[in-house]
PDB file of C-alpha atoms in Angstrom:
ATOM      1  CA  MET A   1       7.174  -1.343 -30.054  1.00  0.00           C
ATOM      2  CA  LYS A   2       9.169  -4.374 -28.763  1.00  0.00           C
ATOM      3  CA  PHE A   3       9.709  -4.660 -25.028  1.00  0.00           C
ATOM      4  CA  THR A   4      11.302  -7.062 -22.524  1.00  0.00           C
ATOM      5  CA  LYS A   5      10.202  -7.598 -18.962  1.00  0.00           C
ATOM      6  CA  MET A   6      13.080  -8.074 -16.503  1.00  0.00           C
ATOM      7  CA  HIS A   7      13.633  -7.946 -12.797  1.00  0.00           C
ATOM      8  CA  GLY A   8      16.280  -7.796 -10.158  1.00  0.00           C
ATOM      9  CA  LEU A   9      15.021  -9.412  -6.974  1.00  0.00           C
ATOM     10  CA  GLY A  10      11.487  -8.795  -7.985  1.00  0.00           C
ATOM     11  CA  ASN A  11      12.115  -5.077  -8.678  1.00  0.00           C
ATOM     12  CA  ASP A  12      10.613  -5.308 -12.132  1.00  0.00           C
ATOM     13  CA  TYR A  13      10.723  -2.958 -15.038  1.00  0.00           C
ATOM     14  CA  VAL A  14       9.701  -2.922 -18.691  1.00  0.00           C
ATOM     15  CA  TYR A  15      12.750  -2.461 -20.847  1.00  0.00           C
ATOM     16  CA  VAL A  16      12.643  -0.872 -24.303  1.00  0.00           C
ATOM     17  CA  GLU A  17      15.865  -0.816 -26.360  1.00  0.00           C
ATOM     18  CA  ALA A  18      16.413   1.893 -28.993  1.00  0.00           C
ATOM     19  CA  PHE A  19      19.294   0.268 -30.908  1.00  0.00           C
ATOM     20  CA  THR A  20      17.013  -1.444 -33.382  1.00  0.00           C
ATOM     21  CA  GLN A  21      13.838   0.676 -33.042  1.00  0.00           C
ATOM     22  CA  PRO A  22      13.029   4.324 -32.340  1.00  0.00           C
ATOM     23  CA  ALA A  23      12.919   5.499 -28.763  1.00  0.00           C
ATOM     24  CA  PRO A  24       9.406   6.243 -27.470  1.00  0.00           C
ATOM     25  CA  ALA A  25       8.264   9.821 -28.061  1.00  0.00           C
ATOM     26  CA  ASP A  26       6.684  10.257 -24.593  1.00  0.00           C
ATOM     27  CA  PRO A  27       8.486   7.885 -22.142  1.00  0.00           C
ATOM     28  CA  ALA A  28       6.700   9.340 -19.121  1.00  0.00           C
ATOM     29  CA  ALA A  29       3.285   8.523 -20.485  1.00  0.00           C
ATOM     30  CA  LEU A  30       4.524   5.108 -21.642  1.00  0.00           C
ATOM     31  CA  ALA A  31       5.843   4.384 -18.168  1.00  0.00           C
ATOM     32  CA  ARG A  32       2.456   5.062 -16.633  1.00  0.00           C
ATOM     33  CA  ALA A  33       0.675   2.901 -19.166  1.00  0.00           C
ATOM     34  CA  VAL A  34       2.972  -0.157 -19.104  1.00  0.00           C
ATOM     35  CA  SER A  35       3.445  -0.115 -15.305  1.00  0.00           C
ATOM     36  CA  ASP A  36      -0.298  -0.551 -14.537  1.00  0.00           C
ATOM     37  CA  ARG A  37      -0.541  -4.025 -13.125  1.00  0.00           C
ATOM     38  CA  HIS A  38      -4.252  -4.402 -14.156  1.00  0.00           C
ATOM     39  CA  ARG A  39      -4.410  -2.629 -17.491  1.00  0.00           C
ATOM     40  CA  GLY A  40      -0.776  -2.662 -18.619  1.00  0.00           C
ATOM     41  CA  ILE A  41       2.121  -5.053 -18.487  1.00  0.00           C
ATOM     42  CA  GLY A  42       2.732  -4.468 -14.831  1.00  0.00           C
ATOM     43  CA  SER A  43       6.001  -3.092 -13.431  1.00  0.00           C
ATOM     44  CA  ASP A  44       7.716  -0.676 -11.080  1.00  0.00           C
ATOM     45  CA  GLY A  45       8.488   1.519 -14.067  1.00  0.00           C
ATOM     46  CA  LEU A  46      10.082   1.807 -17.523  1.00  0.00           C
ATOM     47  CA  ILE A  47      13.784   1.647 -18.438  1.00  0.00           C
ATOM     48  CA  LEU A  48      15.082   2.729 -21.854  1.00  0.00           C
ATOM     49  CA  ILE A  49      18.246   1.175 -23.206  1.00  0.00           C
ATOM     50  CA  LEU A  50      19.722   3.732 -25.551  1.00  0.00           C
ATOM     51  CA  PRO A  51      22.905   4.176 -27.639  1.00  0.00           C
ATOM     52  CA  SER A  52      25.682   6.121 -25.872  1.00  0.00           C
ATOM     53  CA  GLU A  53      28.737   8.002 -27.093  1.00  0.00           C
ATOM     54  CA  ARG A  54      30.414   7.367 -23.734  1.00  0.00           C
ATOM     55  CA  ALA A  55      29.576   3.812 -22.838  1.00  0.00           C
ATOM     56  CA  ASP A  56      28.222   0.516 -24.216  1.00  0.00           C
ATOM     57  CA  ALA A  57      24.710   1.728 -23.542  1.00  0.00           C
ATOM     58  CA  ARG A  58      22.725   4.566 -21.888  1.00  0.00           C
ATOM     59  CA  MET A  59      19.922   3.964 -19.363  1.00  0.00           C
ATOM     60  CA  ARG A  60      16.980   6.252 -18.668  1.00  0.00           C
ATOM     61  CA  MET A  61      14.683   5.197 -15.847  1.00  0.00           C
ATOM     62  CA  PHE A  62      11.090   6.241 -15.304  1.00  0.00           C
ATOM     63  CA  ASN A  63       9.087   5.434 -12.163  1.00  0.00           C
ATOM     64  CA  ALA A  64       5.492   4.041 -12.361  1.00  0.00           C
ATOM     65  CA  ASP A  65       4.060   7.562 -11.950  1.00  0.00           C
ATOM     66  CA  GLY A  66       6.072   8.803 -14.995  1.00  0.00           C
ATOM     67  CA  SER A  67       8.668  10.753 -13.055  1.00  0.00           C
ATOM     68  CA  GLU A  68      12.248  10.218 -14.201  1.00  0.00           C
ATOM     69  CA  GLY A  69      14.798   8.894 -11.737  1.00  0.00           C
ATOM     70  CA  GLU A  70      18.555   9.386 -11.803  1.00  0.00           C
ATOM     71  CA  MET A  71      19.520   5.806 -11.165  1.00  0.00           C
ATOM     72  CA  CYS A  72      18.288   2.294 -10.453  1.00  0.00           C
ATOM     73  CA  GLY A  73      20.568  -0.347  -9.004  1.00  0.00           C
ATOM     74  CA  ASN A  74      18.459  -3.340  -9.791  1.00  0.00           C
ATOM     75  CA  GLY A  75      17.623  -1.815 -13.229  1.00  0.00           C
ATOM     76  CA  ILE A  76      21.185  -1.229 -14.239  1.00  0.00           C
ATOM     77  CA  ARG A  77      22.046  -4.908 -13.600  1.00  0.00           C
ATOM     78  CA  CYS A  78      19.227  -5.884 -15.945  1.00  0.00           C
ATOM     79  CA  VAL A  79      20.475  -3.334 -18.554  1.00  0.00           C
ATOM     80  CA  ALA A  80      23.941  -5.020 -18.414  1.00  0.00           C
ATOM     81  CA  LYS A  81      22.396  -8.432 -18.796  1.00  0.00           C
ATOM     82  CA  TYR A  82      20.319  -7.260 -21.754  1.00  0.00           C
ATOM     83  CA  VAL A  83      23.128  -5.672 -23.657  1.00  0.00           C
ATOM     84  CA  HIS A  84      25.272  -8.825 -23.087  1.00  0.00           C
ATOM     85  CA  ASP A  85      22.724 -11.465 -23.779  1.00  0.00           C
ATOM     86  CA  HIS A  86      21.225  -9.658 -26.826  1.00  0.00           C
ATOM     87  CA  GLY A  87      24.644  -9.096 -28.416  1.00  0.00           C
ATOM     88  CA  ILE A  88      24.921  -5.260 -28.049  1.00  0.00           C
ATOM     89  CA  ALA A  89      28.015  -5.605 -25.970  1.00  0.00           C
ATOM     90  CA  GLN A  90      28.875  -9.282 -25.463  1.00  0.00           C
ATOM     91  CA  LYS A  91      31.814  -9.062 -23.080  1.00  0.00           C
ATOM     92  CA  PRO A  92      32.335  -9.776 -19.420  1.00  0.00           C
ATOM     93  CA  CYS A  93      32.638  -6.169 -18.386  1.00  0.00           C
ATOM     94  CA  VAL A  94      30.219  -3.538 -19.721  1.00  0.00           C
ATOM     95  CA  THR A  95      29.731   0.219 -19.140  1.00  0.00           C
ATOM     96  CA  VAL A  96      26.410   1.982 -18.819  1.00  0.00           C
ATOM     97  CA  GLU A  97      25.785   5.763 -18.959  1.00  0.00           C
ATOM     98  CA  THR A  98      23.302   6.888 -16.252  1.00  0.00           C
ATOM     99  CA  GLY A  99      22.237  10.086 -14.497  1.00  0.00           C
ATOM    100  CA  ARG A 100      24.882   9.063 -11.994  1.00  0.00           C
ATOM    101  CA  GLY A 101      27.639   9.023 -14.746  1.00  0.00           C
ATOM    102  CA  VAL A 102      29.215   6.072 -16.497  1.00  0.00           C
ATOM    103  CA  LEU A 103      29.162   2.933 -14.326  1.00  0.00           C
ATOM    104  CA  THR A 104      31.171  -0.295 -14.800  1.00  0.00           C
ATOM    105  CA  LEU A 105      29.655  -3.690 -14.349  1.00  0.00           C
ATOM    106  CA  ASP A 106      31.360  -7.046 -14.144  1.00  0.00           C
ATOM    107  CA  LEU A 107      29.289 -10.044 -15.327  1.00  0.00           C
ATOM    108  CA  THR A 108      29.333 -13.643 -14.249  1.00  0.00           C
ATOM    109  CA  VAL A 109      28.277 -15.517 -17.373  1.00  0.00           C
ATOM    110  CA  GLU A 110      26.871 -19.100 -17.386  1.00  0.00           C
ATOM    111  CA  ALA A 111      25.935 -20.927 -20.595  1.00  0.00           C
ATOM    112  CA  GLY A 112      26.302 -17.685 -22.507  1.00  0.00           C
ATOM    113  CA  LYS A 113      23.948 -15.728 -20.260  1.00  0.00           C
ATOM    114  CA  ALA A 114      24.799 -13.111 -17.651  1.00  0.00           C
ATOM    115  CA  GLU A 115      23.491 -14.347 -14.259  1.00  0.00           C
ATOM    116  CA  THR A 116      25.237 -12.365 -11.467  1.00  0.00           C
ATOM    117  CA  ILE A 117      26.466  -8.840 -11.839  1.00  0.00           C
ATOM    118  CA  ARG A 118      28.811  -6.733  -9.707  1.00  0.00           C
ATOM    119  CA  VAL A 119      28.315  -2.991 -10.077  1.00  0.00           C
ATOM    120  CA  ASP A 120      30.693  -0.187  -9.144  1.00  0.00           C
ATOM    121  CA  MET A 121      28.002   2.218  -7.952  1.00  0.00           C
ATOM    122  CA  GLY A 122      30.369   5.116  -7.456  1.00  0.00           C
ATOM    123  CA  THR A 123      31.213   7.093  -4.303  1.00  0.00           C
ATOM    124  CA  PRO A 124      28.142   7.804  -2.102  1.00  0.00           C
ATOM    125  CA  ILE A 125      27.130  11.439  -1.863  1.00  0.00           C
ATOM    126  CA  LEU A 126      26.914  12.627   1.762  1.00  0.00           C
ATOM    127  CA  ASP A 127      26.943  16.430   1.299  1.00  0.00           C
ATOM    128  CA  PRO A 128      23.388  17.550   2.335  1.00  0.00           C
ATOM    129  CA  SER A 129      23.153  20.081  -0.535  1.00  0.00           C
ATOM    130  CA  ARG A 130      23.883  17.413  -3.150  1.00  0.00           C
ATOM    131  CA  ILE A 131      21.615  14.695  -1.769  1.00  0.00           C
ATOM    132  CA  PRO A 132      19.613  17.020  -1.490  1.00  0.00           C
ATOM    133  CA  THR A 133      18.278  17.513   1.989  1.00  0.00           C
ATOM    134  CA  THR A 134      17.723  20.514   4.334  1.00  0.00           C
ATOM    135  CA  LEU A 135      18.904  18.387   7.332  1.00  0.00           C
ATOM    136  CA  VAL A 136      22.171  19.514   8.840  1.00  0.00           C
ATOM    137  CA  GLY A 137      25.382  17.542   9.298  1.00  0.00           C
ATOM    138  CA  GLN A 138      28.605  16.517   7.582  1.00  0.00           C
ATOM    139  CA  PRO A 139      27.481  13.824   7.162  1.00  0.00           C
ATOM    140  CA  VAL A 140      23.852  13.776   8.400  1.00  0.00           C
ATOM    141  CA  VAL A 141      23.397  10.734  10.692  1.00  0.00           C
ATOM    142  CA  ASP A 142      20.222   9.853  12.633  1.00  0.00           C
ATOM    143  CA  ALA A 143      18.740  13.306  12.148  1.00  0.00           C
ATOM    144  CA  PRO A 144      15.227  13.747  13.454  1.00  0.00           C
ATOM    145  CA  ILE A 145      12.180  14.483  11.234  1.00  0.00           C
ATOM    146  CA  VAL A 146       8.614  14.458  12.381  1.00  0.00           C
ATOM    147  CA  VAL A 147       5.952  12.600  10.427  1.00  0.00           C
ATOM    148  CA  GLU A 148       2.361  12.545  11.807  1.00  0.00           C
ATOM    149  CA  GLY A 149       3.692  13.456  15.214  1.00  0.00           C
ATOM    150  CA  ARG A 150       6.177  10.619  15.195  1.00  0.00           C
ATOM    151  CA  GLU A 151       9.910  11.355  15.341  1.00  0.00           C
ATOM    152  CA  LEU A 152      11.965   9.360  12.845  1.00  0.00           C
ATOM    153  CA  ARG A 153      15.800   9.494  12.934  1.00  0.00           C
ATOM    154  CA  VAL A 154      16.963   9.207   9.345  1.00  0.00           C
ATOM    155  CA  THR A 155      20.338   9.133   7.584  1.00  0.00           C
ATOM    156  CA  PRO A 156      20.207  10.714   4.116  1.00  0.00           C
ATOM    157  CA  VAL A 157      22.471   9.276   1.433  1.00  0.00           C
ATOM    158  CA  SER A 158      22.576   9.788  -2.346  1.00  0.00           C
ATOM    159  CA  THR A 159      23.766   6.889  -4.473  1.00  0.00           C
ATOM    160  CA  GLY A 160      22.880   8.751  -7.622  1.00  0.00           C
ATOM    161  CA  ASN A 161      19.350   9.317  -6.276  1.00  0.00           C
ATOM    162  CA  PRO A 162      18.208  10.513  -2.820  1.00  0.00           C
ATOM    163  CA  HIS A 163      17.621   8.023   0.058  1.00  0.00           C
ATOM    164  CA  ALA A 164      16.644   8.279   3.676  1.00  0.00           C
ATOM    165  CA  VAL A 165      17.396   5.325   5.903  1.00  0.00           C
ATOM    166  CA  LEU A 166      15.649   4.626   9.220  1.00  0.00           C
ATOM    167  CA  PHE A 167      16.924   1.803  11.461  1.00  0.00           C
ATOM    168  CA  VAL A 168      14.145   0.010  13.380  1.00  0.00           C
ATOM    169  CA  ASP A 169      13.845  -2.987  15.640  1.00  0.00           C
ATOM    170  CA  ASP A 170      11.437  -4.853  13.386  1.00  0.00           C
ATOM    171  CA  VAL A 171      10.983  -3.930   9.664  1.00  0.00           C
ATOM    172  CA  ALA A 172       7.966  -6.168   9.330  1.00  0.00           C
ATOM    173  CA  ALA A 173       6.003  -4.209  11.970  1.00  0.00           C
ATOM    174  CA  PHE A 174       6.917  -0.763  10.638  1.00  0.00           C
ATOM    175  CA  PRO A 175       3.917   0.961   8.918  1.00  0.00           C
ATOM    176  CA  LEU A 176       5.771   1.555   5.671  1.00  0.00           C
ATOM    177  CA  GLU A 177       2.591   1.830   3.495  1.00  0.00           C
ATOM    178  CA  THR A 178       1.323   4.635   5.737  1.00  0.00           C
ATOM    179  CA  LEU A 179       4.463   6.590   6.528  1.00  0.00           C
ATOM    180  CA  GLY A 180       6.371   5.898   3.330  1.00  0.00           C
ATOM    181  CA  PRO A 181       4.513   8.424   1.172  1.00  0.00           C
ATOM    182  CA  LEU A 182       4.779  11.042   3.835  1.00  0.00           C
ATOM    183  CA  VAL A 183       8.531  10.680   4.214  1.00  0.00           C
ATOM    184  CA  GLU A 184       8.871  10.647   0.379  1.00  0.00           C
ATOM    185  CA  ARG A 185       7.403  14.158   0.250  1.00  0.00           C
ATOM    186  CA  HIS A 186       8.676  15.496   3.585  1.00  0.00           C
ATOM    187  CA  PRO A 187       9.945  19.135   3.302  1.00  0.00           C
ATOM    188  CA  ALA A 188      13.420  17.998   4.400  1.00  0.00           C
ATOM    189  CA  PHE A 189      13.772  16.399   0.916  1.00  0.00           C
ATOM    190  CA  PRO A 190      13.138  18.991  -1.821  1.00  0.00           C
ATOM    191  CA  ASN A 191      13.387  16.407  -4.690  1.00  0.00           C
ATOM    192  CA  ARG A 192      11.421  13.800  -2.763  1.00  0.00           C
ATOM    193  CA  VAL A 193      13.178  10.763  -1.422  1.00  0.00           C
ATOM    194  CA  ASN A 194      13.348   6.959  -1.435  1.00  0.00           C
ATOM    195  CA  PHE A 195      12.603   5.762   2.070  1.00  0.00           C
ATOM    196  CA  HIS A 196      14.069   2.537   3.621  1.00  0.00           C
ATOM    197  CA  VAL A 197      13.519   0.881   6.963  1.00  0.00           C
ATOM    198  CA  ALA A 198      16.396  -1.404   8.029  1.00  0.00           C
ATOM    199  CA  GLN A 199      16.844  -3.887  10.848  1.00  0.00           C
ATOM    200  CA  VAL A 200      20.310  -5.001  11.901  1.00  0.00           C
ATOM    201  CA  ILE A 201      20.619  -8.698  12.238  1.00  0.00           C
ATOM    202  CA  SER A 202      24.347  -8.615  12.837  1.00  0.00           C
ATOM    203  CA  PRO A 203      27.235  -6.266  11.868  1.00  0.00           C
ATOM    204  CA  SER A 204      27.369  -8.051   8.516  1.00  0.00           C
ATOM    205  CA  GLU A 205      23.641  -8.559   7.813  1.00  0.00           C
ATOM    206  CA  VAL A 206      20.548  -6.346   7.596  1.00  0.00           C
ATOM    207  CA  ARG A 207      16.920  -6.841   6.674  1.00  0.00           C
ATOM    208  CA  MET A 208      15.223  -3.968   4.842  1.00  0.00           C
ATOM    209  CA  ARG A 209      12.024  -2.772   3.200  1.00  0.00           C
ATOM    210  CA  THR A 210      11.578   0.075   0.733  1.00  0.00           C
ATOM    211  CA  TRP A 211       9.100   2.816  -0.219  1.00  0.00           C
ATOM    212  CA  GLU A 212      10.367   3.865  -3.623  1.00  0.00           C
ATOM    213  CA  ARG A 213       9.927   7.458  -4.820  1.00  0.00           C
ATOM    214  CA  GLY A 214       7.236   7.468  -7.489  1.00  0.00           C
ATOM    215  CA  SER A 215       6.521   3.732  -7.318  1.00  0.00           C
ATOM    216  CA  GLY A 216       5.522   2.957  -3.665  1.00  0.00           C
ATOM    217  CA  VAL A 217       6.473  -0.311  -1.969  1.00  0.00           C
ATOM    218  CA  THR A 218       8.847  -2.433  -4.060  1.00  0.00           C
ATOM    219  CA  MET A 219      10.364  -5.823  -3.559  1.00  0.00           C
ATOM    220  CA  ALA A 220      13.882  -4.479  -3.820  1.00  0.00           C
ATOM    221  CA  CYS A 221      15.883  -1.313  -4.361  1.00  0.00           C
ATOM    222  CA  GLY A 222      19.526  -1.687  -5.316  1.00  0.00           C
ATOM    223  CA  THR A 223      20.561   2.021  -4.769  1.00  0.00           C
ATOM    224  CA  GLY A 224      18.594   1.823  -1.573  1.00  0.00           C
ATOM    225  CA  ALA A 225      20.495  -1.222  -0.337  1.00  0.00           C
ATOM    226  CA  CYS A 226      23.691   0.589  -1.065  1.00  0.00           C
ATOM    227  CA  ALA A 227      22.412   3.582   0.991  1.00  0.00           C
ATOM    228  CA  VAL A 228      21.466   1.253   3.858  1.00  0.00           C
ATOM    229  CA  ALA A 229      24.972  -0.195   3.829  1.00  0.00           C
ATOM    230  CA  VAL A 230      26.558   3.304   3.880  1.00  0.00           C
ATOM    231  CA  ALA A 231      24.107   4.500   6.644  1.00  0.00           C
ATOM    232  CA  GLY A 232      24.932   1.430   8.740  1.00  0.00           C
ATOM    233  CA  ALA A 233      28.641   1.973   8.493  1.00  0.00           C
ATOM    234  CA  LEU A 234      28.359   5.725   9.196  1.00  0.00           C
ATOM    235  CA  SER A 235      26.278   5.134  12.331  1.00  0.00           C
ATOM    236  CA  GLY A 236      28.507   2.238  13.559  1.00  0.00           C
ATOM    237  CA  ARG A 237      25.682  -0.302  13.330  1.00  0.00           C
ATOM    238  CA  THR A 238      27.322  -2.428  10.628  1.00  0.00           C
ATOM    239  CA  GLY A 239      30.698  -3.176   9.057  1.00  0.00           C
ATOM    240  CA  ARG A 240      31.908  -2.379   5.573  1.00  0.00           C
ATOM    241  CA  ARG A 241      30.633  -5.631   4.019  1.00  0.00           C
ATOM    242  CA  VAL A 242      26.940  -6.245   4.398  1.00  0.00           C
ATOM    243  CA  LEU A 243      24.390  -8.849   3.180  1.00  0.00           C
ATOM    244  CA  ALA A 244      21.125  -6.973   2.645  1.00  0.00           C
ATOM    245  CA  ARG A 245      18.002  -9.158   2.769  1.00  0.00           C
ATOM    246  CA  LEU A 246      15.185  -7.580   0.876  1.00  0.00           C
ATOM    247  CA  PRO A 247      11.679  -9.009   0.274  1.00  0.00           C
ATOM    248  CA  GLY A 248      12.739 -10.050  -3.280  1.00  0.00           C
ATOM    249  CA  GLY A 249      16.127 -11.609  -2.272  1.00  0.00           C
ATOM    250  CA  ASP A 250      19.626 -10.766  -1.246  1.00  0.00           C
ATOM    251  CA  LEU A 251      22.285  -8.262  -2.290  1.00  0.00           C
ATOM    252  CA  HIS A 252      25.924  -8.141  -1.304  1.00  0.00           C
ATOM    253  CA  LEU A 253      27.318  -4.681  -0.531  1.00  0.00           C
ATOM    254  CA  GLU A 254      30.887  -3.519   0.007  1.00  0.00           C
ATOM    255  CA  TRP A 255      32.013   0.033   1.011  1.00  0.00           C
ATOM    256  CA  ALA A 256      35.644   0.704   2.051  1.00  0.00           C
ATOM    257  CA  GLY A 257      34.582   4.207   3.318  1.00  0.00           C
ATOM    258  CA  ASP A 258      35.529   7.802   2.725  1.00  0.00           C
ATOM    259  CA  GLU A 259      36.023   8.368  -1.036  1.00  0.00           C
ATOM    260  CA  ALA A 260      35.651   4.702  -1.912  1.00  0.00           C
ATOM    261  CA  PRO A 261      32.852   3.459  -4.237  1.00  0.00           C
ATOM    262  CA  VAL A 262      30.106   1.115  -3.111  1.00  0.00           C
ATOM    263  CA  PHE A 263      30.036  -2.225  -4.861  1.00  0.00           C
ATOM    264  CA  MET A 264      26.731  -4.095  -5.253  1.00  0.00           C
ATOM    265  CA  THR A 265      26.425  -7.697  -6.398  1.00  0.00           C
ATOM    266  CA  GLY A 266      23.142  -9.418  -7.297  1.00  0.00           C
ATOM    267  CA  PRO A 267      21.187 -11.253  -9.958  1.00  0.00           C
ATOM    268  CA  ALA A 268      19.296 -10.052 -13.069  1.00  0.00           C
ATOM    269  CA  VAL A 269      16.493 -12.020 -14.735  1.00  0.00           C
ATOM    270  CA  GLU A 270      14.767 -11.785 -18.093  1.00  0.00           C
ATOM    271  CA  VAL A 271      11.122 -12.863 -17.777  1.00  0.00           C
ATOM    272  CA  PHE A 272       9.524 -12.445 -21.262  1.00  0.00           C
ATOM    273  CA  SER A 273       9.375 -10.269 -24.320  1.00  0.00           C
ATOM    274  CA  GLY A 274       6.434  -8.884 -26.315  1.00  0.00           C
ATOM    275  CA  VAL A 275       5.077  -6.068 -28.371  1.00  0.00           C
ATOM    276  CA  TRP A 276       3.313  -3.007 -26.990  1.00  0.00           C
ATOM    277  CA  PRO A 277       0.926  -1.263 -29.396  1.00  0.00           C
ATOM    278  CA  VAL A 278       2.051   2.265 -30.258  1.00  0.00           C
ATOM    279  CA  VAL A 279      -0.958   4.501 -31.146  1.00  0.00           C
TER     280      VAL A 279
END
């Protein structure tokens, strides 16, 4: 089985396209195998690039533990780069079918390769029942949850998958590795949740770290950065245009508010290709 390793700001996935080869029979098991950083290829998960009747390609995303996610912001930029650079849809604007629906991506192309990609991520979901969360509010902003006796005031947002955003004074000092898995599985989030801590540098700049549902600490999370931008605007901490600084690099976010979509702009990088033995 042919694969390609790609990343967006260090949020790395193994990509398998099913335009020229069969799709894997058990993608959940494959995700666990290839994601192993000692015995596999090493990644935050597996992304399948599939034919679509509604778009230029369809994306399915599996976390490192084999669970399937609805969306991946860094992953979809890499999908767009792959379908462009490998001739599946060689045009400056591509569409990708996801669990979030069909999303549109605008590509900045240099020397025939897609480098920077702007994604229309759709309108953020703030209705608690659709995120989903049991926390109450319309929208829910800075709602308290208790984790190991510590009160955390989180803002839940769905950008195609569920997120909880906590604003802190110092993201580097926050015990994300300890509290991240507990927030992920907190009863307030029936489908588990991606957890982000964010530090406001200015109304137009934040620094953030991520505990990703099913994968743990990651260098970046595109949908999470969108959620942080929305949470910052909802709580009055930031404006509508935000530069998010993640451990793996920077993303530019724009949200006009209300029923407007969030736009995310960032890079996508192809690292190497290979063949994985299929038993």
